[in-house]
PDB file of C-alpha atoms and ligand atoms in Angstrom:
ATOM      1  CA  MET A 163       8.039   7.115 -33.590  1.00 43.00           C
ATOM      2  CA  THR A 164       9.330   3.757 -33.000  1.00 69.00           C
ATOM      3  CA  SER A 165       8.233   4.012 -29.000  1.00 85.00           C
ATOM      4  CA  SER A 166       4.996   4.608 -29.682  1.00 97.00           C
ATOM      5  CA  ILE A 167       4.787   7.734 -26.840  1.00 98.00           C
ATOM      6  CA  LYS A 168       3.913  10.811 -28.059  1.00 98.00           C
ATOM      7  CA  THR A 169       5.894  14.325 -26.256  1.00 98.00           C
ATOM      8  CA  HIS A 170       3.766  17.339 -26.484  1.00 97.00           C
ATOM      9  CA  ARG A 171       4.678  20.703 -24.597  1.00 97.00           C
ATOM     10  CA  GLU A 172       2.476  23.667 -23.973  1.00 97.00           C
ATOM     11  CA  GLY A 173       4.052  26.129 -21.438  1.00 95.00           C
ATOM     12  CA  GLY A 174       5.222  24.498 -18.099  1.00 96.00           C
ATOM     13  CA  VAL A 175       2.701  21.391 -19.346  1.00 98.00           C
ATOM     14  CA  LEU A 176       4.491  18.124 -20.764  1.00 98.00           C
ATOM     15  CA  THR A 177       2.170  15.765 -21.877  1.00 98.00           C
ATOM     16  CA  LEU A 178       3.046  12.187 -22.747  1.00 98.00           C
ATOM     17  CA  THR A 179       0.756  10.008 -24.943  1.00 98.00           C
ATOM     18  CA  LEU A 180       0.402   6.245 -25.160  1.00 98.00           C
ATOM     19  CA  ALA A 181      -0.133   5.929 -29.230  1.00 98.00           C
ATOM     20  CA  ARG A 182      -0.340   2.327 -29.761  1.00 98.00           C
ATOM     21  CA  ALA A 183      -4.290   2.114 -30.044  1.00 98.00           C
ATOM     22  CA  ASP A 184      -3.930  -0.600 -32.533  1.00 98.00           C
ATOM     23  CA  LYS A 185      -2.651  -2.943 -29.616  1.00 98.00           C
ATOM     24  CA  LYS A 186      -4.340  -1.459 -26.697  1.00 98.00           C
ATOM     25  CA  ASN A 187      -1.420   0.915 -25.800  1.00 98.00           C
ATOM     26  CA  ALA A 188       0.116  -2.468 -24.541  1.00 98.00           C
ATOM     27  CA  LEU A 189       3.322  -0.925 -23.009  1.00 98.00           C
ATOM     28  CA  THR A 190       6.855  -2.137 -24.904  1.00 97.00           C
ATOM     29  CA  ASN A 191      10.194  -1.585 -23.250  1.00 96.00           C
ATOM     30  CA  ALA A 192      10.727   0.697 -25.878  1.00 96.00           C
ATOM     31  CA  MET A 193       7.517   2.692 -24.772  1.00 98.00           C
ATOM     32  CA  TYR A 194       9.092   2.292 -21.075  1.00 98.00           C
ATOM     33  CA  GLY A 195      12.415   3.786 -22.321  1.00 97.00           C
ATOM     34  CA  ALA A 196      10.825   6.647 -23.921  1.00 98.00           C
ATOM     35  CA  LEU A 197       8.355   7.472 -20.853  1.00 98.00           C
ATOM     36  CA  ALA A 198      11.736   6.784 -18.595  1.00 98.00           C
ATOM     37  CA  ASP A 199      13.810   9.432 -20.566  1.00 97.00           C
ATOM     38  CA  ALA A 200      10.723  12.329 -20.837  1.00 98.00           C
ATOM     39  CA  ILE A 201      10.109  11.962 -16.839  1.00 98.00           C
ATOM     40  CA  ASP A 202      13.785  12.346 -16.203  1.00 97.00           C
ATOM     41  CA  SER A 203      14.296  15.590 -18.535  1.00 95.00           C
ATOM     42  CA  ALA A 204      10.979  16.981 -17.084  1.00 96.00           C
ATOM     43  CA  SER A 205      12.368  16.588 -14.018  1.00 94.00           C
ATOM     44  CA  SER A 206      15.415  18.355 -14.227  1.00 93.00           C
ATOM     45  CA  GLY A 207      14.091  20.900 -16.560  1.00 88.00           C
ATOM     46  CA  ASP A 208      11.490  23.777 -16.438  1.00 93.00           C
ATOM     47  CA  ILE A 209       8.537  21.407 -16.928  1.00 97.00           C
ATOM     48  CA  GLN A 210       5.759  22.274 -13.955  1.00 97.00           C
ATOM     49  CA  VAL A 211       3.535  19.598 -14.529  1.00 98.00           C
ATOM     50  CA  ILE A 212       3.331  16.283 -16.202  1.00 98.00           C
ATOM     51  CA  LEU A 213       0.019  14.551 -17.873  1.00 98.00           C
ATOM     52  CA  ILE A 214      -0.035  11.281 -19.047  1.00 98.00           C
ATOM     53  CA  GLU A 215      -2.775  10.110 -21.786  1.00 98.00           C
ATOM     54  CA  ALA A 216      -3.528   8.152 -24.380  1.00 98.00           C
ATOM     55  CA  ASP A 217      -4.794   7.488 -27.890  1.00 98.00           C
ATOM     56  CA  GLY A 218      -7.884   5.242 -28.497  1.00 98.00           C
ATOM     57  CA  ASP A 219     -10.268   3.688 -26.361  1.00 98.00           C
ATOM     58  CA  THR A 220      -7.860   1.741 -23.869  1.00 98.00           C
ATOM     59  CA  PHE A 221      -5.924   3.956 -21.089  1.00 98.00           C
ATOM     60  CA  THR A 222      -3.519   0.441 -21.733  1.00 98.00           C
ATOM     61  CA  ALA A 223      -3.695  -2.944 -21.949  1.00 98.00           C
ATOM     62  CA  GLY A 224      -0.556  -3.239 -19.560  1.00 98.00           C
ATOM     63  CA  ASN A 225       2.634  -4.526 -20.249  1.00 97.00           C
ATOM     64  CA  ASP A 226       2.631  -5.884 -23.500  1.00 96.00           C
ATOM     65  CA  LEU A 227       2.420 -10.210 -23.374  1.00 94.00           C
ATOM     66  CA  GLY A 228       4.806 -11.112 -25.885  1.00 93.00           C
ATOM     67  CA  GLU A 229       7.586  -9.202 -24.379  1.00 94.00           C
ATOM     68  CA  PHE A 230       6.963 -10.651 -21.311  1.00 91.00           C
ATOM     69  CA  ALA A 231       6.496 -14.388 -22.541  1.00 89.00           C
ATOM     70  CA  ALA A 232      10.443 -13.596 -24.276  1.00 90.00           C
ATOM     71  CA  GLN A 233      11.505 -11.925 -20.888  1.00 84.00           C
ATOM     72  CA  GLY A 234      10.465 -15.418 -18.968  1.00 76.00           C
ATOM     73  CA  ALA A 235      12.526 -17.106 -21.649  1.00 74.00           C
ATOM     74  CA  ASP A 236      15.597 -15.213 -20.450  1.00 66.00           C
ATOM     75  CA  SER A 237      15.940 -12.170 -23.131  1.00 64.00           C
ATOM     76  CA  ASN A 238      19.002 -10.256 -22.433  1.00 66.00           C
ATOM     77  CA  GLU A 239      17.491  -7.024 -23.863  1.00 72.00           C
ATOM     78  CA  GLU A 240      17.900  -3.769 -21.127  1.00 78.00           C
ATOM     79  CA  ARG A 241      14.584  -3.267 -19.405  1.00 87.00           C
ATOM     80  CA  HIS A 242      13.348  -0.257 -18.994  1.00 95.00           C
ATOM     81  CA  VAL A 243      10.007  -0.770 -16.914  1.00 96.00           C
ATOM     82  CA  ALA A 244      11.895  -0.565 -13.764  1.00 95.00           C
ATOM     83  CA  ARG A 245      13.919   2.783 -14.654  1.00 97.00           C
ATOM     84  CA  PHE A 246      10.316   4.273 -15.844  1.00 98.00           C
ATOM     85  CA  LEU A 247       8.538   3.524 -12.340  1.00 97.00           C
ATOM     86  CA  LYS A 248      11.256   4.589 -10.241  1.00 97.00           C
ATOM     87  CA  ASN A 249      11.081   7.995 -12.447  1.00 98.00           C
ATOM     88  CA  LEU A 250       7.388   8.301 -11.752  1.00 98.00           C
ATOM     89  CA  ALA A 251       7.840   7.358  -8.635  1.00 98.00           C
ATOM     90  CA  THR A 252      10.532   9.894  -7.334  1.00 97.00           C
ATOM     91  CA  THR A 253       9.700  13.208  -9.715  1.00 98.00           C
ATOM     92  CA  SER A 254       9.025  15.714  -7.735  1.00 97.00           C
ATOM     93  CA  VAL A 255       7.174  17.371 -10.820  1.00 98.00           C
ATOM     94  CA  PRO A 256       3.162  16.621 -10.183  1.00 98.00           C
ATOM     95  CA  VAL A 257       1.598  14.001 -12.654  1.00 98.00           C
ATOM     96  CA  ILE A 258      -1.562  13.766 -13.921  1.00 98.00           C
ATOM     97  CA  ALA A 259      -3.015  10.725 -15.881  1.00 99.00           C
ATOM     98  CA  ALA A 260      -6.250  10.974 -17.721  1.00 99.00           C
ATOM     99  CA  VAL A 261      -7.463   7.662 -18.383  1.00 99.00           C
ATOM    100  CA  GLN A 262     -10.297   6.216 -20.277  1.00 98.00           C
ATOM    101  CA  GLY A 263     -11.374   2.561 -21.254  1.00 98.00           C
ATOM    102  CA  LYS A 264      -9.231  -0.227 -19.553  1.00 98.00           C
ATOM    103  CA  ALA A 265      -6.524   0.361 -17.336  1.00 98.00           C
ATOM    104  CA  VAL A 266      -5.038  -2.690 -16.956  1.00 98.00           C
ATOM    105  CA  GLY A 267      -1.703  -3.912 -14.657  1.00 98.00           C
ATOM    106  CA  VAL A 268       1.079  -1.169 -14.819  1.00 98.00           C
ATOM    107  CA  GLY A 269      -1.795   0.796 -16.586  1.00 98.00           C
ATOM    108  CA  THR A 270      -3.537   0.729 -12.511  1.00 98.00           C
ATOM    109  CA  THR A 271      -0.735   0.754 -10.201  1.00 98.00           C
ATOM    110  CA  MET A 272       1.420   3.843 -11.921  1.00 98.00           C
ATOM    111  CA  LEU A 273      -1.983   5.625 -11.363  1.00 98.00           C
ATOM    112  CA  LEU A 274      -1.030   5.317  -7.768  1.00 98.00           C
ATOM    113  CA  HIS A 275       2.348   7.365  -8.461  1.00 98.00           C
ATOM    114  CA  CYS A 276       0.406  10.179 -10.144  1.00 98.00           C
ATOM    115  CA  ASP A 277      -0.811  13.702  -8.177  1.00 98.00           C
ATOM    116  CA  PHE A 278      -4.001  13.651  -9.778  1.00 98.00           C
ATOM    117  CA  VAL A 279      -6.091  11.026 -11.610  1.00 99.00           C
ATOM    118  CA  VAL A 280      -9.088  12.280 -14.095  1.00 99.00           C
ATOM    119  CA  LEU A 281     -11.311   9.161 -15.166  1.00 99.00           C
ATOM    120  CA  ALA A 282     -13.740   8.957 -17.941  1.00 98.00           C
ATOM    121  CA  GLU A 283     -17.257   7.516 -16.801  1.00 98.00           C
ATOM    122  CA  ASP A 284     -16.095   4.308 -19.146  1.00 98.00           C
ATOM    123  CA  ALA A 285     -12.906   3.614 -17.160  1.00 98.00           C
ATOM    124  CA  GLN A 286     -12.048   0.376 -15.556  1.00 98.00           C
ATOM    125  CA  LEU A 287      -9.278  -0.218 -13.427  1.00 98.00           C
ATOM    126  CA  ILE A 288      -7.998  -4.338 -13.866  1.00 98.00           C
ATOM    127  CA  THR A 289      -4.832  -5.703 -12.179  1.00 98.00           C
ATOM    128  CA  PRO A 290      -5.431  -9.011 -13.240  1.00 98.00           C
ATOM    129  CA  PHE A 291      -1.501 -10.076 -11.902  1.00 97.00           C
ATOM    130  CA  VAL A 292      -2.262 -12.997 -10.353  1.00 97.00           C
ATOM    131  CA  ASN A 293      -4.825 -14.033 -13.362  1.00 96.00           C
ATOM    132  CA  LEU A 294      -1.413 -14.297 -15.069  1.00 96.00           C
ATOM    133  CA  ALA A 295       0.497 -16.070 -12.452  1.00 96.00           C
ATOM    134  CA  LEU A 296       2.636 -13.111 -11.521  1.00 97.00           C
ATOM    135  CA  ILE A 297       2.660 -10.074  -8.907  1.00 98.00           C
ATOM    136  CA  PRO A 298       1.871  -7.082  -8.616  1.00 98.00           C
ATOM    137  CA  GLU A 299       4.533  -4.507  -9.307  1.00 97.00           C
ATOM    138  CA  ALA A 300       5.189  -0.756  -8.528  1.00 98.00           C
ATOM    139  CA  ALA A 301       5.011  -0.909  -4.970  1.00 98.00           C
ATOM    140  CA  SER A 302       1.370  -1.431  -5.571  1.00 98.00           C
ATOM    141  CA  THR A 303       1.544  -4.510  -3.164  1.00 98.00           C
ATOM    142  CA  TYR A 304       2.085  -1.385  -0.564  1.00 98.00           C
ATOM    143  CA  LEU A 305       0.571   1.421  -1.878  1.00 98.00           C
ATOM    144  CA  LEU A 306      -2.914  -0.145  -2.796  1.00 98.00           C
ATOM    145  CA  PRO A 307      -3.963  -1.368   0.171  1.00 98.00           C
ATOM    146  CA  LEU A 308      -2.590   1.875   1.825  1.00 98.00           C
ATOM    147  CA  ARG A 309      -4.931   3.723  -0.497  1.00 98.00           C
ATOM    148  CA  VAL A 310      -7.710   1.682  -0.696  1.00 98.00           C
ATOM    149  CA  GLY A 311      -7.629  -0.548   2.582  1.00 98.00           C
ATOM    150  CA  TYR A 312      -6.506  -4.004   3.054  1.00 98.00           C
ATOM    151  CA  ALA A 313     -10.115  -6.158   1.890  1.00 98.00           C
ATOM    152  CA  ARG A 314     -10.520  -4.174  -1.483  1.00 98.00           C
ATOM    153  CA  ALA A 315      -6.819  -4.165  -2.614  1.00 98.00           C
ATOM    154  CA  PHE A 316      -6.950  -7.921  -1.700  1.00 98.00           C
ATOM    155  CA  GLU A 317      -9.674  -8.811  -3.689  1.00 98.00           C
ATOM    156  CA  MET A 318      -8.824  -6.314  -6.559  1.00 98.00           C
ATOM    157  CA  PHE A 319      -5.342  -8.658  -6.955  1.00 98.00           C
ATOM    158  CA  ALA A 320      -7.022 -12.035  -6.337  1.00 98.00           C
ATOM    159  CA  PHE A 321      -9.701 -11.523  -8.581  1.00 98.00           C
ATOM    160  CA  GLY A 322      -8.342  -9.097 -11.350  1.00 98.00           C
ATOM    161  CA  LYS A 323     -12.357  -8.022 -11.854  1.00 98.00           C
ATOM    162  CA  PRO A 324     -12.310  -4.312 -13.364  1.00 98.00           C
ATOM    163  CA  VAL A 325     -13.297  -1.349 -10.790  1.00 98.00           C
ATOM    164  CA  LEU A 326     -15.334   0.731 -12.519  1.00 98.00           C
ATOM    165  CA  ALA A 327     -15.066   4.750 -12.810  1.00 98.00           C
ATOM    166  CA  ALA A 328     -17.417   5.568  -9.702  1.00 98.00           C
ATOM    167  CA  ASP A 329     -16.210   2.802  -7.456  1.00 98.00           C
ATOM    168  CA  ALA A 330     -12.541   4.144  -7.838  1.00 98.00           C
ATOM    169  CA  MET A 331     -13.697   7.745  -6.950  1.00 98.00           C
ATOM    170  CA  LYS A 332     -15.358   6.527  -3.845  1.00 98.00           C
ATOM    171  CA  TRP A 333     -12.199   4.226  -3.173  1.00 98.00           C
ATOM    172  CA  GLY A 334      -9.930   7.049  -3.762  1.00 98.00           C
ATOM    173  CA  LEU A 335      -8.302   5.909  -6.771  1.00 98.00           C
ATOM    174  CA  ALA A 336      -9.105   8.725  -8.476  1.00 98.00           C
ATOM    175  CA  ASN A 337      -9.953  12.793  -7.865  1.00 98.00           C
ATOM    176  CA  LYS A 338     -12.730  13.109 -10.872  1.00 98.00           C
ATOM    177  CA  VAL A 339     -15.053  11.229 -13.211  1.00 98.00           C
ATOM    178  CA  VAL A 340     -15.831  13.221 -16.404  1.00 98.00           C
ATOM    179  CA  PRO A 341     -17.762  12.418 -19.552  1.00 98.00           C
ATOM    180  CA  LYS A 342     -15.583  10.790 -22.327  1.00 98.00           C
ATOM    181  CA  GLU A 343     -15.563  13.733 -24.432  1.00 98.00           C
ATOM    182  CA  SER A 344     -14.307  16.260 -21.946  1.00 98.00           C
ATOM    183  CA  LEU A 345     -11.670  13.991 -20.687  1.00 98.00           C
ATOM    184  CA  GLY A 346      -8.835  15.407 -22.481  1.00 98.00           C
ATOM    185  CA  ARG A 347      -9.934  19.024 -22.006  1.00 98.00           C
ATOM    186  CA  GLU A 348     -10.732  18.593 -18.231  1.00 98.00           C
ATOM    187  CA  ALA A 349      -7.410  17.022 -17.864  1.00 98.00           C
ATOM    188  CA  LYS A 350      -5.779  19.700 -19.717  1.00 98.00           C
ATOM    189  CA  GLN A 351      -7.541  22.283 -17.141  1.00 98.00           C
ATOM    190  CA  VAL A 352      -6.087  20.589 -13.928  1.00 98.00           C
ATOM    191  CA  ALA A 353      -2.677  20.452 -15.563  1.00 98.00           C
ATOM    192  CA  ASP A 354      -2.743  24.151 -16.417  1.00 98.00           C
ATOM    193  CA  GLU A 355      -4.076  25.105 -12.827  1.00 98.00           C
ATOM    194  CA  ILE A 356      -1.921  23.264 -11.108  1.00 98.00           C
ATOM    195  CA  ALA A 357       1.229  24.545 -13.429  1.00 98.00           C
ATOM    196  CA  ALA A 358       0.229  28.438 -12.711  1.00 97.00           C
ATOM    197  CA  LYS A 359       0.953  27.636  -8.971  1.00 97.00           C
ATOM    198  CA  PRO A 360       4.328  28.142  -7.399  1.00 97.00           C
ATOM    199  CA  ALA A 361       6.274  25.361  -8.543  1.00 96.00           C
ATOM    200  CA  GLY A 362       9.012  25.296  -5.826  1.00 96.00           C
ATOM    201  CA  SER A 363       6.178  24.953  -3.016  1.00 98.00           C
ATOM    202  CA  ILE A 364       4.120  22.370  -5.113  1.00 97.00           C
ATOM    203  CA  SER A 365       7.357  19.757  -5.662  1.00 97.00           C
ATOM    204  CA  ALA A 366       8.342  20.330  -2.099  1.00 97.00           C
ATOM    205  CA  MET A 367       4.604  19.166  -1.048  1.00 98.00           C
ATOM    206  CA  LYS A 368       4.483  16.418  -3.373  1.00 97.00           C
ATOM    207  CA  THR A 369       7.898  15.041  -2.161  1.00 97.00           C
ATOM    208  CA  LEU A 370       7.094  15.199   1.407  1.00 97.00           C
ATOM    209  CA  MET A 371       3.549  13.544   0.777  1.00 97.00           C
ATOM    210  CA  ARG A 372       5.425  10.628  -1.091  1.00 96.00           C
ATOM    211  CA  GLU A 373       7.199   7.715   1.173  1.00 94.00           C
ATOM    212  CA  SER A 374       9.980   7.486  -1.444  1.00 95.00           C
ATOM    213  CA  ASP A 375      12.743   5.466   0.402  1.00 96.00           C
ATOM    214  CA  LYS A 376       9.714   3.095   1.223  1.00 97.00           C
ATOM    215  CA  VAL A 377       8.335   2.736  -2.576  1.00 98.00           C
ATOM    216  CA  LEU A 378      11.883   1.978  -4.037  1.00 97.00           C
ATOM    217  CA  THR A 379      12.582  -0.838  -1.381  1.00 98.00           C
ATOM    218  CA  GLN A 380       8.859  -2.249  -2.251  1.00 98.00           C
ATOM    219  CA  MET A 381       9.548  -1.803  -5.833  1.00 97.00           C
ATOM    220  CA  ARG A 382      12.728  -4.065  -5.606  1.00 96.00           C
ATOM    221  CA  THR A 383      11.347  -6.522  -3.413  1.00 97.00           C
ATOM    222  CA  GLU A 384       8.534  -7.289  -6.279  1.00 97.00           C
ATOM    223  CA  SER A 385      10.860  -7.041  -9.248  1.00 95.00           C
ATOM    224  CA  SER A 386      13.276  -9.702  -7.838  1.00 95.00           C
ATOM    225  CA  ILE A 387       9.828 -11.958  -7.064  1.00 97.00           C
ATOM    226  CA  PHE A 388       8.238 -10.901 -10.533  1.00 95.00           C
ATOM    227  CA  SER A 389      11.357 -11.982 -12.416  1.00 93.00           C
ATOM    228  CA  GLU A 390      10.863 -15.557 -11.000  1.00 95.00           C
ATOM    229  CA  ARG A 391       7.369 -15.734 -11.634  1.00 96.00           C
ATOM    230  CA  LEU A 392       7.517 -14.317 -15.212  1.00 94.00           C
ATOM    231  CA  LYS A 393       9.873 -17.760 -16.030  1.00 93.00           C
ATOM    232  CA  SER A 394       7.421 -19.962 -13.687  1.00 95.00           C
ATOM    233  CA  ALA A 395       5.314 -22.731 -15.671  1.00 96.00           C
ATOM    234  CA  GLU A 396       2.509 -20.774 -14.484  1.00 96.00           C
ATOM    235  CA  ALA A 397       3.052 -17.453 -16.179  1.00 96.00           C
ATOM    236  CA  ARG A 398       3.850 -19.804 -19.537  1.00 95.00           C
ATOM    237  CA  GLU A 399       1.039 -21.233 -19.288  1.00 96.00           C
ATOM    238  CA  ALA A 400      -0.881 -17.940 -19.001  1.00 96.00           C
ATOM    239  CA  PHE A 401       0.863 -16.244 -21.844  1.00 95.00           C
ATOM    240  CA  ALA A 402       0.724 -19.272 -24.401  1.00 95.00           C
ATOM    241  CA  ALA A 403      -3.189 -18.987 -23.448  1.00 96.00           C
ATOM    242  CA  PHE A 404      -3.538 -15.045 -24.345  1.00 95.00           C
ATOM    243  CA  ALA A 405      -1.631 -15.482 -27.610  1.00 95.00           C
ATOM    244  CA  GLU A 406      -4.032 -18.399 -28.425  1.00 96.00           C
ATOM    245  CA  LYS A 407      -6.954 -16.483 -27.593  1.00 96.00           C
ATOM    246  CA  ARG A 408      -8.100 -19.664 -24.966  1.00 96.00           C
ATOM    247  CA  LYS A 409      -7.963 -19.543 -21.231  1.00 96.00           C
ATOM    248  CA  PRO A 410      -5.598 -20.419 -19.386  1.00 96.00           C
ATOM    249  CA  ASP A 411      -5.361 -23.864 -17.898  1.00 95.00           C
ATOM    250  CA  PHE A 412      -2.894 -23.551 -14.265  1.00 95.00           C
ATOM    251  CA  ALA A 413      -4.139 -27.538 -13.404  1.00 93.00           C
ATOM    252  CA  LYS A 414      -1.852 -28.717 -16.276  1.00 88.00           C
ATOM    253  CA  VAL A 415       1.141 -27.217 -14.678  1.00 88.00           C
ATOM    254  CA  ARG A 416       0.795 -27.288 -11.184  1.00 77.00           C
ATOM    255  CA  SER A 417       3.911 -27.438  -8.931  1.00 56.00           C
ATOM    256  CA  LYS A 418       3.987 -28.163  -5.186  1.00 45.00           C
TER     257      LYS A 418
HETATM  258  N1  COA B 883       0.210  -7.397 -24.909  1.00 79.37           N
HETATM  259  C1  COA B 883       0.210  -7.284 -26.036  1.00 79.37           C
HETATM  260  N2  COA B 883      -0.949  -7.116 -27.182  1.00 79.37           N
HETATM  261  C2  COA B 883      -1.975  -6.837 -26.574  1.00 79.37           C
HETATM  262  C3  COA B 883      -2.023  -6.823 -24.873  1.00 79.37           C
HETATM  263  C4  COA B 883      -0.974  -6.915 -24.066  1.00 79.37           C
HETATM  264  N3  COA B 883      -1.215  -7.031 -23.106  1.00 79.37           N
HETATM  265  N4  COA B 883      -3.485  -6.418 -25.011  1.00 79.37           N
HETATM  266  C5  COA B 883      -3.971  -6.408 -26.104  1.00 79.37           C
HETATM  267  N5  COA B 883      -3.170  -6.733 -27.119  1.00 79.37           N
HETATM  268  C6  COA B 883      -3.271  -7.033 -28.784  1.00 79.37           C
HETATM  269  C7  COA B 883      -4.059  -8.024 -28.885  1.00 79.37           C
HETATM  270  O1  COA B 883      -3.126  -9.429 -28.965  1.00 79.37           O
HETATM  271  C8  COA B 883      -4.473  -7.620 -30.371  1.00 79.37           C
HETATM  272  O2  COA B 883      -3.719  -7.604 -31.145  1.00 79.37           O
HETATM  273  P1  COA B 883      -3.935  -8.548 -32.801  1.00 79.37           P
HETATM  274  O3  COA B 883      -5.217  -7.480 -33.139  1.00 79.37           O
HETATM  275  O4  COA B 883      -3.017  -8.516 -33.009  1.00 79.37           O
HETATM  276  O5  COA B 883      -4.788  -9.454 -32.461  1.00 79.37           O
HETATM  277  C9  COA B 883      -4.777  -6.443 -30.077  1.00 79.37           C
HETATM  278  O6  COA B 883      -4.549  -5.168 -28.830  1.00 79.37           O
HETATM  279  C10 COA B 883      -6.354  -5.948 -29.582  1.00 79.37           C
HETATM  280  O7  COA B 883      -6.713  -6.343 -28.551  1.00 79.37           O
HETATM  281  P2  COA B 883      -8.193  -7.579 -28.507  1.00 79.37           P
HETATM  282  O8  COA B 883      -7.770  -8.020 -27.119  1.00 79.37           O
HETATM  283  O9  COA B 883      -8.465  -7.693 -29.704  1.00 79.37           O
HETATM  284  O10 COA B 883      -9.332  -6.239 -27.722  1.00 79.37           O
HETATM  285  P3  COA B 883     -10.201  -6.215 -26.973  1.00 79.37           P
HETATM  286  O11 COA B 883     -11.095  -5.088 -26.816  1.00 79.37           O
HETATM  287  O12 COA B 883     -11.064  -7.142 -27.214  1.00 79.37           O
HETATM  288  O13 COA B 883      -9.898  -6.570 -25.228  1.00 79.37           O
HETATM  289  C11 COA B 883      -8.336  -6.179 -23.786  1.00 79.37           C
HETATM  290  C12 COA B 883      -8.975  -5.668 -24.656  1.00 79.37           C
HETATM  291  C13 COA B 883      -7.353  -5.255 -22.854  1.00 79.37           C
HETATM  292  C14 COA B 883      -9.314  -6.513 -22.503  1.00 79.37           C
HETATM  293  C15 COA B 883      -7.375  -7.681 -23.597  1.00 79.37           C
HETATM  294  O14 COA B 883      -6.510  -7.304 -24.814  1.00 79.37           O
HETATM  295  C16 COA B 883      -6.514  -8.035 -22.573  1.00 79.37           C
HETATM  296  O15 COA B 883      -7.358  -8.824 -21.989  1.00 79.37           O
HETATM  297  N6  COA B 883      -5.481  -7.652 -22.777  1.00 79.37           N
HETATM  298  C17 COA B 883      -4.225  -8.409 -22.047  1.00 79.37           C
HETATM  299  C18 COA B 883      -4.421  -7.538 -20.686  1.00 79.37           C
HETATM  300  C19 COA B 883      -3.515  -8.055 -19.623  1.00 79.37           C
HETATM  301  O16 COA B 883      -3.270  -8.999 -19.197  1.00 79.37           O
HETATM  302  N7  COA B 883      -2.323  -7.364 -19.375  1.00 79.37           N
HETATM  303  C20 COA B 883      -1.216  -7.610 -18.805  1.00 79.37           C
HETATM  304  C21 COA B 883      -1.126  -6.874 -17.211  1.00 79.37           C
HETATM  305  S1  COA B 883       0.192  -7.332 -16.323  1.00 79.37           S
END
């Protein structure tokens, strides 16, 4: 499968697996496209729960940095990330995430749109947007302060240091922390339990709890600033540093 997204349906549960473990499940445009399509068809079909999980030791290393660099250089390829985030934010189907290892960038911000988050004990939530000279996305500039409070959200975004599973749990970013070996089983159990509930009631309740108009407006605003940041000299330095396996030197590209 070229998009590196595996889909599997069992009963009313649709499992979407990030399957690019050799690249730490870094998300490509094709992967966003496959995720967007899968959520879209689940939302209009008879799926009761969407479960997002990942192969390997890392939930996801976030957006593919090679693709970010190409986008900054004005690639004309159609981008699916906005469609993925919009579908994830607005689906009335409950979404569960099972997270092991690092969840970087969108790997963490997507969790704010999930309805039940199960973390393995080794999970780490990392939001290094500013370290990459970018800004946070997925309406996280609105949703993260709301969820964890401004002080913690600012610190997470400004420093990009890992938030460990136990803190993520305390701060309300997750529902459950489980041993790594039982992550898949525990998440599937929650999915089956939710799938057995009256689907119309769960969907209506979820839709009432989510402020989709506000969230979509914030996503659009973030997206236009994000696109500008991608083209900045600072971001080009950050992507070059990752490709060359060195620390970025922002002093040399410091602008006004
Ligand atoms: N985009 C593209 N490729 C990525 C990637 C990303 N976001 N993250 C990891 N990879 C690739 C690496 O280039 C490497 O490829 P190679 O084997 O061809 O050299 C492979 O995945 C393994 O990554 P590596 O860095 O060797 O693994 P690690 O265990 O030492 O570190 C991470 C894992 C996730 C901590 C580290 O890869 C990382 O920091 N990635 C970038 C995360 C990031 O900034 N994402 C953007 C968020 S907005």
